[in-house]
mmCIF file of C-alpha atoms in Angstrom:
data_model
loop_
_atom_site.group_PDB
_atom_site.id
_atom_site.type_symbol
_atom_site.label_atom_id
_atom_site.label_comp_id
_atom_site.label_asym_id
_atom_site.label_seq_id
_atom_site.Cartn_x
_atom_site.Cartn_y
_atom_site.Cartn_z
ATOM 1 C CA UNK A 51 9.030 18.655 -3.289
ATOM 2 C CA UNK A 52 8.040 17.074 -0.040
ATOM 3 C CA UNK A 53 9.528 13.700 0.910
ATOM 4 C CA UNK A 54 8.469 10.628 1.266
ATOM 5 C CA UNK A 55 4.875 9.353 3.241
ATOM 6 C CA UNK A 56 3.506 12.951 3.940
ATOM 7 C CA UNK A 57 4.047 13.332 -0.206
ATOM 8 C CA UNK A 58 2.277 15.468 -1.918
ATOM 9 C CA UNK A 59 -0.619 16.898 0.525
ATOM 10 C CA UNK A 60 -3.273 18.390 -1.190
ATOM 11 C CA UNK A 61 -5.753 18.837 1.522
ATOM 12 C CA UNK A 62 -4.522 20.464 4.980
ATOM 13 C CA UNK A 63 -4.076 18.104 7.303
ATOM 14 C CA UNK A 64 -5.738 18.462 10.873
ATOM 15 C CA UNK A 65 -2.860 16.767 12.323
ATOM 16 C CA UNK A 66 0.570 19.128 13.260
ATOM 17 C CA UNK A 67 2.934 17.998 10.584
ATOM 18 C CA UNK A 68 5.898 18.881 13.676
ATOM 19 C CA UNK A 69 4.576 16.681 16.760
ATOM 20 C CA UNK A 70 6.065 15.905 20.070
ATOM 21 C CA UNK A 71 9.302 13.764 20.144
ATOM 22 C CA UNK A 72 7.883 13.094 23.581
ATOM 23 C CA UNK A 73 5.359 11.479 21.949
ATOM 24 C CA UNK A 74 7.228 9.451 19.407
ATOM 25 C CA UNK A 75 9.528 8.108 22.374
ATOM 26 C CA UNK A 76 12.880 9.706 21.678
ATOM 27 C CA UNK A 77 15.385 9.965 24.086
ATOM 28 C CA UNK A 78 17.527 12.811 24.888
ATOM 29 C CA UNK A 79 20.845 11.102 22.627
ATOM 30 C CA UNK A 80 18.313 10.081 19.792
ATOM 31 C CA UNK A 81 16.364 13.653 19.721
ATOM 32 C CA UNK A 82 20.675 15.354 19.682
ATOM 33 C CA UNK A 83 20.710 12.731 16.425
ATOM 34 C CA UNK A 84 17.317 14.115 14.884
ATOM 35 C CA UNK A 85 18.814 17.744 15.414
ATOM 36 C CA UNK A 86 22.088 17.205 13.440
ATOM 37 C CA UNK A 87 20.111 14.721 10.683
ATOM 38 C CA UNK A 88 17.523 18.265 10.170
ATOM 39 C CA UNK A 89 20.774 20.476 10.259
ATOM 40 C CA UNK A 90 22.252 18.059 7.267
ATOM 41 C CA UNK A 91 19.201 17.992 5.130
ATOM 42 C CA UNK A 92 19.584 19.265 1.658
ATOM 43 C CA UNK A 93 18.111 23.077 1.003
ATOM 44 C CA UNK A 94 14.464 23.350 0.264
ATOM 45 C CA UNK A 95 13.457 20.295 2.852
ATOM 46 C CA UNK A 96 13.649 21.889 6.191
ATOM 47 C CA UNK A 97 9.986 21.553 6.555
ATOM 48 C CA UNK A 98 10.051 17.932 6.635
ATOM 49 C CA UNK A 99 8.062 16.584 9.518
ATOM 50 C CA UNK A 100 10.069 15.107 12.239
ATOM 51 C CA UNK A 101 8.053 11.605 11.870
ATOM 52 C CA UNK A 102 9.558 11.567 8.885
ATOM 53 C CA UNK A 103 12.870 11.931 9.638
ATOM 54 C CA UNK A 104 13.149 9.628 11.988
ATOM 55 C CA UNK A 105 11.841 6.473 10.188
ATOM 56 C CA UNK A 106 15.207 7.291 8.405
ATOM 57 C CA UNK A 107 16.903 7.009 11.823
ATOM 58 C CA UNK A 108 15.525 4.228 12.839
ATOM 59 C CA UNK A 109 16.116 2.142 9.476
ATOM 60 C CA UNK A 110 19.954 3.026 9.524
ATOM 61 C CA UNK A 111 20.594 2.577 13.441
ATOM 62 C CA UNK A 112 20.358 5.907 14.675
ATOM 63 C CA UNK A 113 23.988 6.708 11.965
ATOM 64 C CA UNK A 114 23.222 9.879 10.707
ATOM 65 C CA UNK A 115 25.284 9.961 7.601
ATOM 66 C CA UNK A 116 23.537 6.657 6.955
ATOM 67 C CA UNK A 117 20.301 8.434 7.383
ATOM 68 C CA UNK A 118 20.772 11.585 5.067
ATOM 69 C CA UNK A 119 22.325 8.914 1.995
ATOM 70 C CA UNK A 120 19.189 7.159 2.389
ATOM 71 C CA UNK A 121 17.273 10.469 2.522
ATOM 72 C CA UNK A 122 18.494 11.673 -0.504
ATOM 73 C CA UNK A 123 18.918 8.643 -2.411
ATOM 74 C CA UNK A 124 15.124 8.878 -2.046
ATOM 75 C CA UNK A 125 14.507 12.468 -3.104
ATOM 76 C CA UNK A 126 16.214 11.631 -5.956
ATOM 77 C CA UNK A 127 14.313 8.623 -6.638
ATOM 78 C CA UNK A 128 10.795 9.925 -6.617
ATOM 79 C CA UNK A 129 12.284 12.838 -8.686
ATOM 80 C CA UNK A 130 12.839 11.101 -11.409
ATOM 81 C CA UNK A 131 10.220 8.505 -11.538
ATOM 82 C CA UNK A 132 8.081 11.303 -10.362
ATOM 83 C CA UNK A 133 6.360 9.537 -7.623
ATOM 84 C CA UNK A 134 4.559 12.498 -5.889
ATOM 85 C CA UNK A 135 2.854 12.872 -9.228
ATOM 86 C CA UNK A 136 0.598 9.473 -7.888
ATOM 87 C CA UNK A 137 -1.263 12.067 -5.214
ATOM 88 C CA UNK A 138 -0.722 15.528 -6.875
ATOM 89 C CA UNK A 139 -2.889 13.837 -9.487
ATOM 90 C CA UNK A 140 -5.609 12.462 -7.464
ATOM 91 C CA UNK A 141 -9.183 13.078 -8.095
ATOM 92 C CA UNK A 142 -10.237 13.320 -4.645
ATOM 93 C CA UNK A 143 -11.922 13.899 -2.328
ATOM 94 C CA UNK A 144 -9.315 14.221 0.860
ATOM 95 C CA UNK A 145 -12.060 14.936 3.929
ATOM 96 C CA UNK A 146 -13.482 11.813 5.232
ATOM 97 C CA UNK A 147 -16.021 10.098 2.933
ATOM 98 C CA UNK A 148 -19.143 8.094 3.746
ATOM 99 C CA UNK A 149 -21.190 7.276 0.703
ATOM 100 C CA UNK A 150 -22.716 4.331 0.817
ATOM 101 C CA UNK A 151 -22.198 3.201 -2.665
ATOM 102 C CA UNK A 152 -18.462 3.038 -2.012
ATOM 103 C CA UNK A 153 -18.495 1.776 1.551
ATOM 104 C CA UNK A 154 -19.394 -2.118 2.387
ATOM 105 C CA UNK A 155 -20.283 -2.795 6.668
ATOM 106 C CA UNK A 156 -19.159 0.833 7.182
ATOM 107 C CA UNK A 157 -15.418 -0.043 5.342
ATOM 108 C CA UNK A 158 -14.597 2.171 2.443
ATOM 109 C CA UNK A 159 -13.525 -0.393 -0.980
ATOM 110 C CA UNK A 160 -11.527 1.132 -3.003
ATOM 111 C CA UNK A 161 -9.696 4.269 -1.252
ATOM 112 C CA UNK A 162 -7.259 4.571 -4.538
ATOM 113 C CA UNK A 163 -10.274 6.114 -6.259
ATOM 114 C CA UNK A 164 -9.682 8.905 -3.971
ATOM 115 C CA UNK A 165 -6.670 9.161 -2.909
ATOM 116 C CA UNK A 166 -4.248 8.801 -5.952
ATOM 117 C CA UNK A 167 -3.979 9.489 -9.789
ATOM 118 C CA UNK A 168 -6.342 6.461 -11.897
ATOM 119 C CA UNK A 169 -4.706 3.624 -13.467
ATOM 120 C CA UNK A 170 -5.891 2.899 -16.597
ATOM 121 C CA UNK A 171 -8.229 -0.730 -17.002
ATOM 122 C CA UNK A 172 -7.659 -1.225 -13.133
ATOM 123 C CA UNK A 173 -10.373 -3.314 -13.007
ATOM 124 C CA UNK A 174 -8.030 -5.863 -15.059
ATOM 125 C CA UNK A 175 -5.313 -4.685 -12.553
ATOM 126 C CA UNK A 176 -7.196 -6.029 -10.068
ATOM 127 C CA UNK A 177 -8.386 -9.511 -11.562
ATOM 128 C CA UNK A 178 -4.685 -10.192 -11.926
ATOM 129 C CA UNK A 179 -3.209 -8.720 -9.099
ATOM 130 C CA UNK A 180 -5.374 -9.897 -6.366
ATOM 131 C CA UNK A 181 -4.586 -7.023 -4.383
ATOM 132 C CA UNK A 182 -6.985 -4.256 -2.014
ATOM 133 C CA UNK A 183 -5.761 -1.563 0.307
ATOM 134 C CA UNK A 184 -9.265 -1.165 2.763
ATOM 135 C CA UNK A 185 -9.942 -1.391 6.457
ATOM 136 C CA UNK A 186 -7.681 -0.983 9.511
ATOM 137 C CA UNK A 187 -6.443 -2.463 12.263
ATOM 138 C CA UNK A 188 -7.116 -0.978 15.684
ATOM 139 C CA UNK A 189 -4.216 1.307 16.006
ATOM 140 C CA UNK A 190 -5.932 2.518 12.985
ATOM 141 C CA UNK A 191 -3.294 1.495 10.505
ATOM 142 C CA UNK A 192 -4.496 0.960 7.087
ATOM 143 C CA UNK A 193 -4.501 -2.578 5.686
ATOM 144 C CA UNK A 194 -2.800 -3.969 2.403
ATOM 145 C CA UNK A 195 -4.722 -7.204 1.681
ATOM 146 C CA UNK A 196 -2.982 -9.507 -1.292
ATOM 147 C CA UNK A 197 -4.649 -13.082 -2.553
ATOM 148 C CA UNK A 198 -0.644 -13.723 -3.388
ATOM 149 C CA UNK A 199 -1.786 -17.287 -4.313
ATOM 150 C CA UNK A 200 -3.902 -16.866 -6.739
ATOM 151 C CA UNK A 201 -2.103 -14.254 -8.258
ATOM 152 C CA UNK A 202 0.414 -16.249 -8.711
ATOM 153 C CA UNK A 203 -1.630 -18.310 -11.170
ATOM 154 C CA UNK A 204 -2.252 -15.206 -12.985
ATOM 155 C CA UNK A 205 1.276 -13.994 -12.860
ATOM 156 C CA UNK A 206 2.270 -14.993 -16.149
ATOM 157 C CA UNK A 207 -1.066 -13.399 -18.369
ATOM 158 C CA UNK A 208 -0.356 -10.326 -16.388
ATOM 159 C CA UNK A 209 3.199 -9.837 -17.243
ATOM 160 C CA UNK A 210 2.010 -10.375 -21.068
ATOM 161 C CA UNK A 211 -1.045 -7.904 -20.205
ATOM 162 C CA UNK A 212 1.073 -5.300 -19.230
ATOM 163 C CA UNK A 213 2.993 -5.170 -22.603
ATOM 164 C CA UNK A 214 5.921 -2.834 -22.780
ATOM 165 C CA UNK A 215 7.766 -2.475 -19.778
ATOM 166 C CA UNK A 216 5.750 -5.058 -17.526
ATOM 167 C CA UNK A 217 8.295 -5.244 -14.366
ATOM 168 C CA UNK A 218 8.187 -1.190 -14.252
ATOM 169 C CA UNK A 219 4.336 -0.698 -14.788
ATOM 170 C CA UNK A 220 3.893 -3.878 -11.899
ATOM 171 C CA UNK A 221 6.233 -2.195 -9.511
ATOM 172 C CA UNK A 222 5.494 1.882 -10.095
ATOM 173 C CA UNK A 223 1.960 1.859 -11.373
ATOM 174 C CA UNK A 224 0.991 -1.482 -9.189
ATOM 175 C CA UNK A 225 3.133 -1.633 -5.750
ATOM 176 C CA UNK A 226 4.469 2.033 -5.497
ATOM 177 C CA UNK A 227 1.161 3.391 -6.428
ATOM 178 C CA UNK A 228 -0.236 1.390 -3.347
ATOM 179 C CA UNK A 229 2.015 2.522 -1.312
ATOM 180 C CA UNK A 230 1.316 6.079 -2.243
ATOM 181 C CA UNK A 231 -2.600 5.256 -1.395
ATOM 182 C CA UNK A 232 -1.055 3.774 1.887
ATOM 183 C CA UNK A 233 0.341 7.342 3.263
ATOM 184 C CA UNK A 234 -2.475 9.092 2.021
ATOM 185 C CA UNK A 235 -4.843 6.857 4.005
ATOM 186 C CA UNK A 236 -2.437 6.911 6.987
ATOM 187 C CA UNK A 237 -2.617 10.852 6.825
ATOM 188 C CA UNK A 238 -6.256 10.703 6.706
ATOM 189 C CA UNK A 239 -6.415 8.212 9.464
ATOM 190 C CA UNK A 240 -4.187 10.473 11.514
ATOM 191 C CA UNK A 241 -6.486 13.070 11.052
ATOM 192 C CA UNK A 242 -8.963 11.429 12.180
ATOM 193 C CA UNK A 243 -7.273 10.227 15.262
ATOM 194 C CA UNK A 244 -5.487 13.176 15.831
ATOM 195 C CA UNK A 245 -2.163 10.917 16.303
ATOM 196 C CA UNK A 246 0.279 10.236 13.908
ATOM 197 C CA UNK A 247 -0.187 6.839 12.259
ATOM 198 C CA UNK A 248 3.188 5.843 10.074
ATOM 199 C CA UNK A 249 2.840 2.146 9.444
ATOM 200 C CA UNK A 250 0.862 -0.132 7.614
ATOM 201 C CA UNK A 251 -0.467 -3.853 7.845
ATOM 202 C CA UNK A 252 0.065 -6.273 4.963
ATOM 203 C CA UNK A 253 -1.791 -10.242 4.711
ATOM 204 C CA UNK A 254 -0.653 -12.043 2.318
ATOM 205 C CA UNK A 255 -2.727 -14.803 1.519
ATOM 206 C CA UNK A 256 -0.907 -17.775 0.142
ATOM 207 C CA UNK A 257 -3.724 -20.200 -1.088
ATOM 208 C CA UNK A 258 -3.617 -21.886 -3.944
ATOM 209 C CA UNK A 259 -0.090 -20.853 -4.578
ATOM 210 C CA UNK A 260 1.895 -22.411 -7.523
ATOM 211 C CA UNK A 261 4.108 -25.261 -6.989
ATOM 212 C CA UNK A 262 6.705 -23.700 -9.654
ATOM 213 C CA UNK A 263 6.389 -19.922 -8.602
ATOM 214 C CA UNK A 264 7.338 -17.914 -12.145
ATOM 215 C CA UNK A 265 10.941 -17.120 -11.477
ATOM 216 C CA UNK A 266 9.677 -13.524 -13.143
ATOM 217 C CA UNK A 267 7.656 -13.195 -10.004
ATOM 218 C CA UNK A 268 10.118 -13.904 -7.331
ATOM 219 C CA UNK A 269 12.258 -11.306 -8.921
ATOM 220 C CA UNK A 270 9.211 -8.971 -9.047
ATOM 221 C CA UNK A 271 8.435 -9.794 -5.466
ATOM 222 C CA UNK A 272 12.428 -8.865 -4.208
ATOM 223 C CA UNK A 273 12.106 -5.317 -6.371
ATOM 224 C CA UNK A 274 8.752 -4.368 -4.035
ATOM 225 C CA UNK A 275 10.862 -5.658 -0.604
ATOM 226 C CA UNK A 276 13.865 -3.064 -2.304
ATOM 227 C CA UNK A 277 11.658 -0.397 -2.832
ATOM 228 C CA UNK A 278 9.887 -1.001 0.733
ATOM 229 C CA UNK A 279 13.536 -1.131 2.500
ATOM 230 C CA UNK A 280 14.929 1.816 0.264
ATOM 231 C CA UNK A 281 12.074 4.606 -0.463
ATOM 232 C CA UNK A 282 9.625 3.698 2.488
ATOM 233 C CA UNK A 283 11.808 2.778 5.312
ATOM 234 C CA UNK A 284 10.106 1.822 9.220
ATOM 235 C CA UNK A 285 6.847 1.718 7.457
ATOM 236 C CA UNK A 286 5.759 -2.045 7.875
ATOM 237 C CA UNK A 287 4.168 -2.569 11.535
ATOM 238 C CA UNK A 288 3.399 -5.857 10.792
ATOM 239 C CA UNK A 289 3.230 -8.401 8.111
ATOM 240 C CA UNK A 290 0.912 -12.034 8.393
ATOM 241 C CA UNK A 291 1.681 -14.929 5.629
ATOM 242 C CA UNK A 292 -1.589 -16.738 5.346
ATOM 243 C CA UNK A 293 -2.155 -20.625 4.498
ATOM 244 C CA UNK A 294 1.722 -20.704 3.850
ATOM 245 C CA UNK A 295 2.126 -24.287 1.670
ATOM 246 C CA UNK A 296 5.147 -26.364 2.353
ATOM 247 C CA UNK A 297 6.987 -25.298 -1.285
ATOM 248 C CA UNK A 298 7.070 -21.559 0.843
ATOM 249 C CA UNK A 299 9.521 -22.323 3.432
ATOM 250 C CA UNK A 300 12.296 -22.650 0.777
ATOM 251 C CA UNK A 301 10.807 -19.111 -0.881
ATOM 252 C CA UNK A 302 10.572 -17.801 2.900
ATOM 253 C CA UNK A 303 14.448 -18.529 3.276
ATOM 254 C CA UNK A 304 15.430 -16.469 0.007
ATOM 255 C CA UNK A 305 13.493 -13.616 1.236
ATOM 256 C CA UNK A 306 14.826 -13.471 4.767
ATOM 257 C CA UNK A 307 18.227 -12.937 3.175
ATOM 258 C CA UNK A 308 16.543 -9.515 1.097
ATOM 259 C CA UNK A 309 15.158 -8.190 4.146
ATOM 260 C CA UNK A 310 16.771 -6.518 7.368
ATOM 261 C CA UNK A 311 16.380 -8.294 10.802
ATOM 262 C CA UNK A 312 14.392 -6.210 11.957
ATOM 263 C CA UNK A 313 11.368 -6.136 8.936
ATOM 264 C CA UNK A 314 11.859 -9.673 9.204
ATOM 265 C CA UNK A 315 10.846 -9.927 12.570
ATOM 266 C CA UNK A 316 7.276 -8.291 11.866
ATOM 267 C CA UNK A 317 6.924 -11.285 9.490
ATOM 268 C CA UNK A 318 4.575 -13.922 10.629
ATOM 269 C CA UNK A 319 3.956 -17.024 9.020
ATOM 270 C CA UNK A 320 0.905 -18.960 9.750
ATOM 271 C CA UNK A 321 -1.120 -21.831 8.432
ATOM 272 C CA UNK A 322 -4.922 -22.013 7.712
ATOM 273 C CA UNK A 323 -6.076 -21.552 11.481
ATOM 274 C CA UNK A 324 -4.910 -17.590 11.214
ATOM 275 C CA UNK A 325 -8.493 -16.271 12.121
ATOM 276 C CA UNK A 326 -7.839 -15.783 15.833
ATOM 277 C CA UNK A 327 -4.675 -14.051 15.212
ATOM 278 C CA UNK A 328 -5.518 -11.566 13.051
ATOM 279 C CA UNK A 329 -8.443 -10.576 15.145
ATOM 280 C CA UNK A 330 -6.201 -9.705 18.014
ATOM 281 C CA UNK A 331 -4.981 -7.065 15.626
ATOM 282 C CA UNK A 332 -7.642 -6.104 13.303
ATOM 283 C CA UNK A 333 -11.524 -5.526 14.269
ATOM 284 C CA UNK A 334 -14.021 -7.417 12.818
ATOM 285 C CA UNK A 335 -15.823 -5.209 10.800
ATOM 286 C CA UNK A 336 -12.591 -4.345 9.008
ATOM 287 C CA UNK A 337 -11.888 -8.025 8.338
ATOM 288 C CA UNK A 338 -13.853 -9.977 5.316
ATOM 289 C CA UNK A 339 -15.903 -13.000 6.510
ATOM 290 C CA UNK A 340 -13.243 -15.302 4.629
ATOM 291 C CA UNK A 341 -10.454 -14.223 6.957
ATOM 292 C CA UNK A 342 -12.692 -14.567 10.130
ATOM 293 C CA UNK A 343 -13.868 -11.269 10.138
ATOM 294 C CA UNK A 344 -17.628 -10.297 9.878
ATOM 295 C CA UNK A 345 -17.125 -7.869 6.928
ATOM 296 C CA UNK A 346 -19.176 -8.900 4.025
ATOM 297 C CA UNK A 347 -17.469 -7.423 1.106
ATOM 298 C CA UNK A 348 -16.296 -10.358 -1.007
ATOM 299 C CA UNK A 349 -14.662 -8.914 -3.981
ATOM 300 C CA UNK A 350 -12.327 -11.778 -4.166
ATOM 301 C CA UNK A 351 -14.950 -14.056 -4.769
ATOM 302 C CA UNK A 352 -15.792 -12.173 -7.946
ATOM 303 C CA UNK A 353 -16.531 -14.178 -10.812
ATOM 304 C CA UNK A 354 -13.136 -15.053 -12.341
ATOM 305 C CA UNK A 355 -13.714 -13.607 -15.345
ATOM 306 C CA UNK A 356 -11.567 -10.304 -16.319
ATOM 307 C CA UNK A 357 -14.349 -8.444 -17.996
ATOM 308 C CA UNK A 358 -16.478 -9.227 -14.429
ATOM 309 C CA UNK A 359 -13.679 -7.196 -12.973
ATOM 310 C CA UNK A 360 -13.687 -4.674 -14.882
ATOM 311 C CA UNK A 361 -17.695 -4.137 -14.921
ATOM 312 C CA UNK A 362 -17.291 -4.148 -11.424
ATOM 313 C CA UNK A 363 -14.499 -1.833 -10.889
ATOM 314 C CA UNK A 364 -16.318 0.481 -13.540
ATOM 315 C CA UNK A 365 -19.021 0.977 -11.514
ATOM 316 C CA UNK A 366 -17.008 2.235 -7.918
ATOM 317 C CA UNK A 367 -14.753 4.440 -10.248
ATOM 318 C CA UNK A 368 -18.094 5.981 -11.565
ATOM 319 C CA UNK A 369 -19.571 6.009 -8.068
ATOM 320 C CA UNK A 370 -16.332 7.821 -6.987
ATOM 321 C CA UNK A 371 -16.877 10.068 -9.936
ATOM 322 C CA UNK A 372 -20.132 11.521 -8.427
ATOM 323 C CA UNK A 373 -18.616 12.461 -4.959
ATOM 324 C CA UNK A 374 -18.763 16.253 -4.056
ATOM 325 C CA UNK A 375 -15.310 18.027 -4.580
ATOM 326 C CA UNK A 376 -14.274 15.577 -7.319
ATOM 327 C CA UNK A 377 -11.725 16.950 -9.214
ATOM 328 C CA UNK A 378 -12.092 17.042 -13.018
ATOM 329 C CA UNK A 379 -8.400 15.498 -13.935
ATOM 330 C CA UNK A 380 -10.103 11.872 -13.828
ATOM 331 C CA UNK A 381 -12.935 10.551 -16.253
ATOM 332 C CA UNK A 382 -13.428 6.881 -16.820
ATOM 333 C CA UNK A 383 -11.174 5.598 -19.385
ATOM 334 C CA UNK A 384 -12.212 2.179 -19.314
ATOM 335 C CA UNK A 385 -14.032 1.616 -22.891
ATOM 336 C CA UNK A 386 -13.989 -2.081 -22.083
ATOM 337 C CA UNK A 387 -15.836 -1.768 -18.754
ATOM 338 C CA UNK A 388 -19.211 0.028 -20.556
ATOM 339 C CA UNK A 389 -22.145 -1.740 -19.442
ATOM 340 C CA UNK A 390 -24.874 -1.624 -17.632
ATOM 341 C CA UNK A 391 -24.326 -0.623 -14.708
ATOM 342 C CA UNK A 392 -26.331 -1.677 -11.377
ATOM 343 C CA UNK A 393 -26.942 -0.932 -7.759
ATOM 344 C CA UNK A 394 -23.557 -1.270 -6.058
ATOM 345 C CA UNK A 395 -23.908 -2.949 -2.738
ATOM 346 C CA UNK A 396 -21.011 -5.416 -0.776
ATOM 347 C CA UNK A 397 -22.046 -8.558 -3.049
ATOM 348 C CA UNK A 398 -22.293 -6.194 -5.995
#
């Protein structure tokens, strides 16, 4: 078992998976550090990549007992929720894909179809969950775009949607599956860069946020910062709040006390006029037109209707099913999502 964001590979990367430490800035002391950290690791994992290994180094100070705790406390975590299961099981493709049916102004929609095992009635994942993983910024670090608001509405029907177990199937099958979609995108983008991209960009959008959060939700919300700080360490480059309403200053000042200095410091928060700063950071075309980018793709301004979403969803996932190289371990599953099914396009 491989560990942590280069996971379960199943395409070969283009990329070295052992780069330069010149290249990742290292001095001489820290590079000593990375030497006895690789001499420490448990048998069986002295192939992990160096870029690896040193996002462990960097979350725990450079302490390198600190660093192989957290190390295996996370081997043994995604052994027994078996975690590299999310891309061992994916349908695929892994090269570089460019069909048109599942691409809106030259950004690809829904990469998860790809990129990691299906989740059953995702299309009613989505209407609750408010939540996309497409387009990145110009360092070419894949985006993580949440309408937290308006989720938050929703929060309460979801947790009752999700029936047994709701907090594990929101945080495994929802967050960690992301975040499993995340590295494969960042290994695809590295490929395609031929650098090594590590980090990820996450807006959260704020808008129509409740006044009384669910308490359910906050606690929800400090499992996915846990699992972040724990299993994915030094993988956040930055973080924006969007259209941040008074009533989340006093949730902003719970969650600084969850997070490390550091994380918190990537954290912006920003009002409604956001449009200029995100564009410093993320290209236009990669951007939706709601957010001040020129990307037309509005699938958050879907019909709020649950069986819309699904219908919707239904037809990328059977889009994705007609891609060369599919693998056969995914069929459609969603009975609810039958209909008629039109001409995709970025209005769908």
């Amino acid at each position: 078992m491989l560990c942590c964001w280069e996971g379960f590979s199943p395409g070969k990367s283009r990329v070295p998976r052992i780069e330069s430490l010149e290249a990742a800035s290292v001095t001489p002391e820290q590079t000593a550090k990375l030497r006895d950290f690789r001499r420490s690791l448990p048998a069986g994992h002295g192939d992990v990549p160096d870029y690896d290994l040193l996002r462990f180094l960097r979350a725990r100070k450079w302490d390198v007992s600190a660093a192989l705790q957290q190390f295996e406390e996370t081997l043994q975590w995604r052994q027994q929720h078996h975690i590299d299961d999310f891309r061992a099981k994916a349908p695929g493709p892994f090269e570089d894909v460019q069909d048109p049916q599942l691409f809106c102004d030259g950004m690809e929609c829904f990469p998860q179809l790809r990129l990691v095992k299906p989740r059953e009635d995702e299309g009613a994942w989505l209407y609750y969950g408010m939540t996309v993983t497409a387009g990145f910024d110009k360092e070419g670090r894949p985006i993580h775009l949440q309408q937290a608001g308006l989720a938050s509405q929703r929060f309460a029907a979801m947790y009752s949607f999700a029936g047994k177990d709701p907090t594990y199937k929101i945080i495994y099958d929802g967050y960690v599956r992301a975040q499993e979609s995340q590295a494969a995108r960042m290994q695809e983008s590295s490929a395609r860069l031929g650098r090594r991209v590590t980090q990820q960009v996450v807006i959260m959008d704020f808008k129509g946020l409740s006044f009384w959060p669910d308490p359910r939700a906050l606690a929800v919300f400090k499992d996915f910062l846990s699992v972040s700080q724990r299993y994915y360490p030094e993988t956040l480059g930055i973080q924006f709040f969007l259209n941040t309403p008074p009533v989340f200053l006093a949730i902003w000042r719970l969650i600084k006390e969850w997070i490390d200095p550091v994380t918190a410091s990537k954290m912006h928060l920003l009002g409604s006029d956001f449009q200029r700063e995100l564009l410093e950071y993320i290209p236009a075309d990669q951007l939706p037109v709601a957010y001040g980018g020129t990307n037309s793709w509005d699938v958050f301004n879907w019909p709020p209707d649950i069986d819309e979403f699904r219908r919707r969803y239904a037809q990328y996932a059977e889009a994705a099913e007609r891609l060369p190289g599919r693998s056969q371990v995914y069929k459609p599953q969603d009975r609810k999502a039958k209909t008629t099914v039109l001409s995709i396009s970025c209005g769908l």
